[in-house]
Amino acid sequence: MRRKILSKLIVTLTIIILPGFVWADFGTRTNIGTGVDLSSIALGDIDNDGDLDLIVTGYDGSGRRLDKYINNGAGSFSGSSFGTGVYQSSIALGDIDNDGDLDLIVTGYSSIGRRLDRYRNLETTLNNKPNSPTGMSSEIIGGYWRFKWNAPSDDHTPTNMIRYKVAYGTNSGVYNFSSTNIDYPRG
């Protein structure tokens, strides 16, 4: 009986190839700070200037670290240690206190044992809300929808760094099909 059931099992594999997808050529390596192992990293705009900054935890061979690297927007970073260093760690950025900036959660081993710490971001620079996109249009191509728009800007974030949340539905104001974040930098 078991053979009969298994003989009717059919597996279908669908591969979707996205047009324009290219493997990255990362070029020359650039050292931006102290290397660590047993580590975690998180990228996020912690100083609200529109570019991605970096938080790193881990062990550097002589001690535990918790470092932030602020992106200057021109391809280099300014690093500094803060808080309690940990290794064998996990970290996450998110606006925990709902004040418009990214806060930090850190867990791992410190010199006194296991830790779970929250670091509130005290940055006072907040971006103004960007303008709404203009020139919005849509078309169906090969059974898929393609949405286009002219990208807006705000007072800090470069146009190519603004992300979008797109919702669509059957009627205006009724989003019964999907509501998803678009992680592509342009419309």
CSV table of C-alpha atoms in Angstrom, one decimal:
chain,number,residue,atom,x,y,z
A,1,MET,CA,0.0,0.0,0.0
A,2,ARG,CA,2.8,2.4,0.8
A,3,ARG,CA,4.4,1.9,-2.7
A,4,LYS,CA,1.0,2.7,-4.3
A,5,ILE,CA,0.8,6.0,-2.5
A,6,LEU,CA,4.4,7.0,-3.2
A,7,SER,CA,4.1,6.1,-6.9
A,8,LYS,CA,1.4,8.8,-7.3
A,9,LEU,CA,3.5,11.6,-5.8
A,10,ILE,CA,4.5,14.1,-8.5
A,11,VAL,CA,6.9,16.9,-7.7
A,12,THR,CA,6.9,20.0,-9.9
A,13,LEU,CA,9.8,22.4,-9.8
A,14,THR,CA,9.3,25.9,-11.2
A,15,ILE,CA,12.3,28.1,-11.8
A,16,ILE,CA,11.7,31.8,-12.3
A,17,ILE,CA,14.5,33.8,-13.9
A,18,LEU,CA,14.2,37.5,-13.3
A,19,PRO,CA,15.3,39.7,-16.2
A,20,GLY,CA,18.3,41.8,-15.5
A,21,PHE,CA,19.5,39.7,-12.6
A,22,VAL,CA,23.3,39.7,-12.5
A,23,TRP,CA,25.8,38.2,-10.0
A,24,ALA,CA,27.6,41.0,-8.2
A,25,ASP,CA,31.3,41.8,-8.8
A,26,PHE,CA,32.4,43.2,-5.5
A,27,GLY,CA,35.7,44.4,-6.6
A,28,THR,CA,38.5,45.2,-4.2
A,29,ARG,CA,38.1,44.6,-0.4
A,30,THR,CA,38.3,47.6,1.9
A,31,ASN,CA,38.9,47.3,5.6
A,32,ILE,CA,36.5,49.5,7.5
A,33,GLY,CA,37.2,48.4,11.1
A,34,THR,CA,38.2,45.7,13.6
A,35,GLY,CA,37.6,42.2,12.5
A,36,VAL,CA,35.8,39.8,14.9
A,37,ASP,CA,34.5,36.3,15.1
A,38,LEU,CA,31.6,34.6,16.9
A,39,SER,CA,29.8,37.7,15.7
A,40,SER,CA,26.7,39.4,14.3
A,41,ILE,CA,26.2,42.5,12.1
A,42,ALA,CA,23.2,44.7,11.4
A,43,LEU,CA,22.8,47.4,8.8
A,44,GLY,CA,20.4,50.3,9.3
A,45,ASP,CA,20.3,54.1,9.1
A,46,ILE,CA,21.0,54.7,12.8
A,47,ASP,CA,21.8,58.4,12.3
A,48,ASN,CA,18.9,59.2,10.0
A,49,ASP,CA,21.0,60.7,7.2
A,50,GLY,CA,19.8,58.4,4.4
A,51,ASP,CA,22.7,55.9,4.2
A,52,LEU,CA,23.2,52.5,5.9
A,53,ASP,CA,25.4,52.4,9.0
A,54,LEU,CA,26.7,49.2,10.6
A,55,ILE,CA,26.6,47.6,14.1
A,56,VAL,CA,29.0,44.8,14.9
A,57,THR,CA,29.4,42.5,17.8
A,58,GLY,CA,32.0,39.7,18.4
A,59,TYR,CA,35.3,38.7,19.8
A,60,ASP,CA,38.5,40.4,18.4
A,61,GLY,CA,41.1,38.0,20.0
A,62,SER,CA,41.5,40.0,23.1
A,63,GLY,CA,38.0,41.1,24.1
A,64,ARG,CA,34.3,41.3,23.4
A,65,ARG,CA,33.1,44.2,21.2
A,66,LEU,CA,30.0,46.2,20.4
A,67,ASP,CA,30.9,48.7,17.7
A,68,LYS,CA,29.0,51.2,15.5
A,69,TYR,CA,30.3,52.3,12.2
A,70,ILE,CA,28.7,55.5,10.9
A,71,ASN,CA,28.6,55.7,7.1
A,72,ASN,CA,29.8,59.1,5.9
A,73,GLY,CA,28.0,58.7,2.6
A,74,ALA,CA,31.1,58.6,0.5
A,75,GLY,CA,32.1,55.0,1.0
A,76,SER,CA,34.0,55.2,4.3
A,77,PHE,CA,32.9,54.7,8.0
A,78,SER,CA,33.8,56.2,11.3
A,79,GLY,CA,33.9,53.5,14.0
A,80,SER,CA,33.5,53.6,17.8
A,81,SER,CA,32.9,51.1,20.6
A,82,PHE,CA,29.9,51.6,23.0
A,83,GLY,CA,27.9,49.7,25.5
A,84,THR,CA,28.8,46.2,26.7
A,85,GLY,CA,30.7,44.1,24.2
A,86,VAL,CA,29.4,40.5,23.5
A,87,TYR,CA,30.3,37.5,21.4
A,88,GLN,CA,28.3,34.5,20.2
A,89,SER,CA,25.7,37.2,19.6
A,90,SER,CA,22.6,38.2,17.8
A,91,ILE,CA,21.6,41.8,17.1
A,92,ALA,CA,18.6,43.5,15.6
A,93,LEU,CA,17.7,47.1,14.7
A,94,GLY,CA,14.1,48.4,14.9
A,95,ASP,CA,12.1,51.4,16.2
A,96,ILE,CA,11.2,49.8,19.5
A,97,ASP,CA,10.0,53.0,21.2
A,98,ASN,CA,8.1,54.3,18.1
A,99,ASP,CA,10.0,57.7,18.0
A,100,GLY,CA,11.1,57.5,14.4
A,101,ASP,CA,14.7,56.1,14.7
A,102,LEU,CA,16.3,52.7,14.9
A,103,ASP,CA,17.0,51.2,18.4
A,104,LEU,CA,19.2,48.2,19.0
A,105,ILE,CA,18.7,44.9,20.7
A,106,VAL,CA,21.8,42.9,21.6
A,107,THR,CA,22.0,39.4,23.1
A,108,GLY,CA,25.1,37.3,23.7
A,109,TYR,CA,27.9,36.5,26.1
A,110,SER,CA,29.7,39.3,28.0
A,111,SER,CA,32.5,39.1,30.5
A,112,ILE,CA,29.9,38.5,33.2
A,113,GLY,CA,27.6,36.0,31.4
A,114,ARG,CA,24.6,36.0,29.1
A,115,ARG,CA,23.0,39.4,28.3
A,116,LEU,CA,19.9,40.7,26.6
A,117,ASP,CA,20.2,44.5,26.3
A,118,ARG,CA,18.2,47.3,24.6
A,119,TYR,CA,20.0,50.5,23.5
A,120,ARG,CA,17.7,53.4,22.7
A,121,ASN,CA,18.8,55.6,19.8
A,122,LEU,CA,19.0,59.2,21.1
A,123,GLU,CA,19.6,60.7,17.6
A,124,THR,CA,17.6,63.9,17.3
A,125,THR,CA,17.8,64.3,13.5
A,126,LEU,CA,14.6,63.0,11.9
A,127,ASN,CA,13.7,62.9,8.3
A,128,ASN,CA,10.7,64.8,7.0
A,129,LYS,CA,8.1,62.6,5.3
A,130,PRO,CA,9.0,62.3,1.6
A,131,ASN,CA,6.6,63.7,-1.1
A,132,SER,CA,4.3,61.2,-2.7
A,133,PRO,CA,5.5,59.6,-5.9
A,134,THR,CA,4.2,61.2,-9.2
A,135,GLY,CA,3.6,59.7,-12.6
A,136,MET,CA,2.3,56.4,-11.3
A,137,SER,CA,1.3,53.9,-14.0
A,138,SER,CA,0.9,50.1,-14.3
A,139,GLU,CA,0.9,47.6,-17.1
A,140,ILE,CA,0.6,43.8,-17.5
A,141,ILE,CA,3.7,42.2,-19.0
A,142,GLY,CA,3.7,38.4,-19.5
A,143,GLY,CA,1.0,37.9,-16.9
A,144,TYR,CA,2.8,40.0,-14.3
A,145,TRP,CA,2.0,43.6,-13.2
A,146,ARG,CA,4.7,46.2,-13.6
A,147,PHE,CA,4.3,49.4,-11.6
A,148,LYS,CA,6.2,52.6,-12.4
A,149,TRP,CA,6.5,56.0,-10.8
A,150,ASN,CA,8.8,59.0,-10.5
A,151,ALA,CA,10.7,58.7,-7.2
A,152,PRO,CA,10.3,61.5,-4.7
A,153,SER,CA,12.8,62.9,-2.2
A,154,ASP,CA,13.0,64.1,1.4
A,155,ASP,CA,15.3,66.4,3.3
A,156,HIS,CA,17.9,63.7,4.1
A,157,THR,CA,17.4,60.5,2.2
A,158,PRO,CA,18.8,60.2,-1.4
A,159,THR,CA,16.1,59.3,-3.9
A,160,ASN,CA,17.7,56.0,-4.6
A,161,MET,CA,17.5,55.0,-0.9
A,162,ILE,CA,13.7,55.6,-0.4
A,163,ARG,CA,11.7,52.4,-0.1
A,164,TYR,CA,8.0,51.9,-0.8
A,165,LYS,CA,5.0,50.1,0.5
A,166,VAL,CA,2.7,49.2,-2.4
A,167,ALA,CA,-0.8,48.0,-1.9
A,168,TYR,CA,-3.4,47.2,-4.6
A,169,GLY,CA,-6.9,46.0,-4.7
A,170,THR,CA,-10.2,46.0,-6.6
A,171,ASN,CA,-11.5,49.4,-5.5
A,172,SER,CA,-9.9,52.6,-4.3
A,173,GLY,CA,-9.0,52.3,-0.6
A,174,VAL,CA,-9.7,48.5,-0.6
A,175,TYR,CA,-6.4,46.6,-0.6
A,176,ASN,CA,-7.7,43.0,-0.8
A,177,PHE,CA,-4.9,41.5,-3.0
A,178,SER,CA,-1.5,42.5,-1.5
A,179,SER,CA,0.3,44.9,0.6
A,180,THR,CA,4.0,44.4,0.5
A,181,ASN,CA,7.3,46.3,1.0
A,182,ILE,CA,9.2,47.1,-2.2
A,183,ASP,CA,12.9,46.7,-1.5
A,184,TYR,CA,14.0,48.1,-4.9
A,185,PRO,CA,15.4,51.6,-4.7
A,186,ARG,CA,13.4,53.1,-7.6
A,187,GLY,CA,9.9,53.0,-9.0
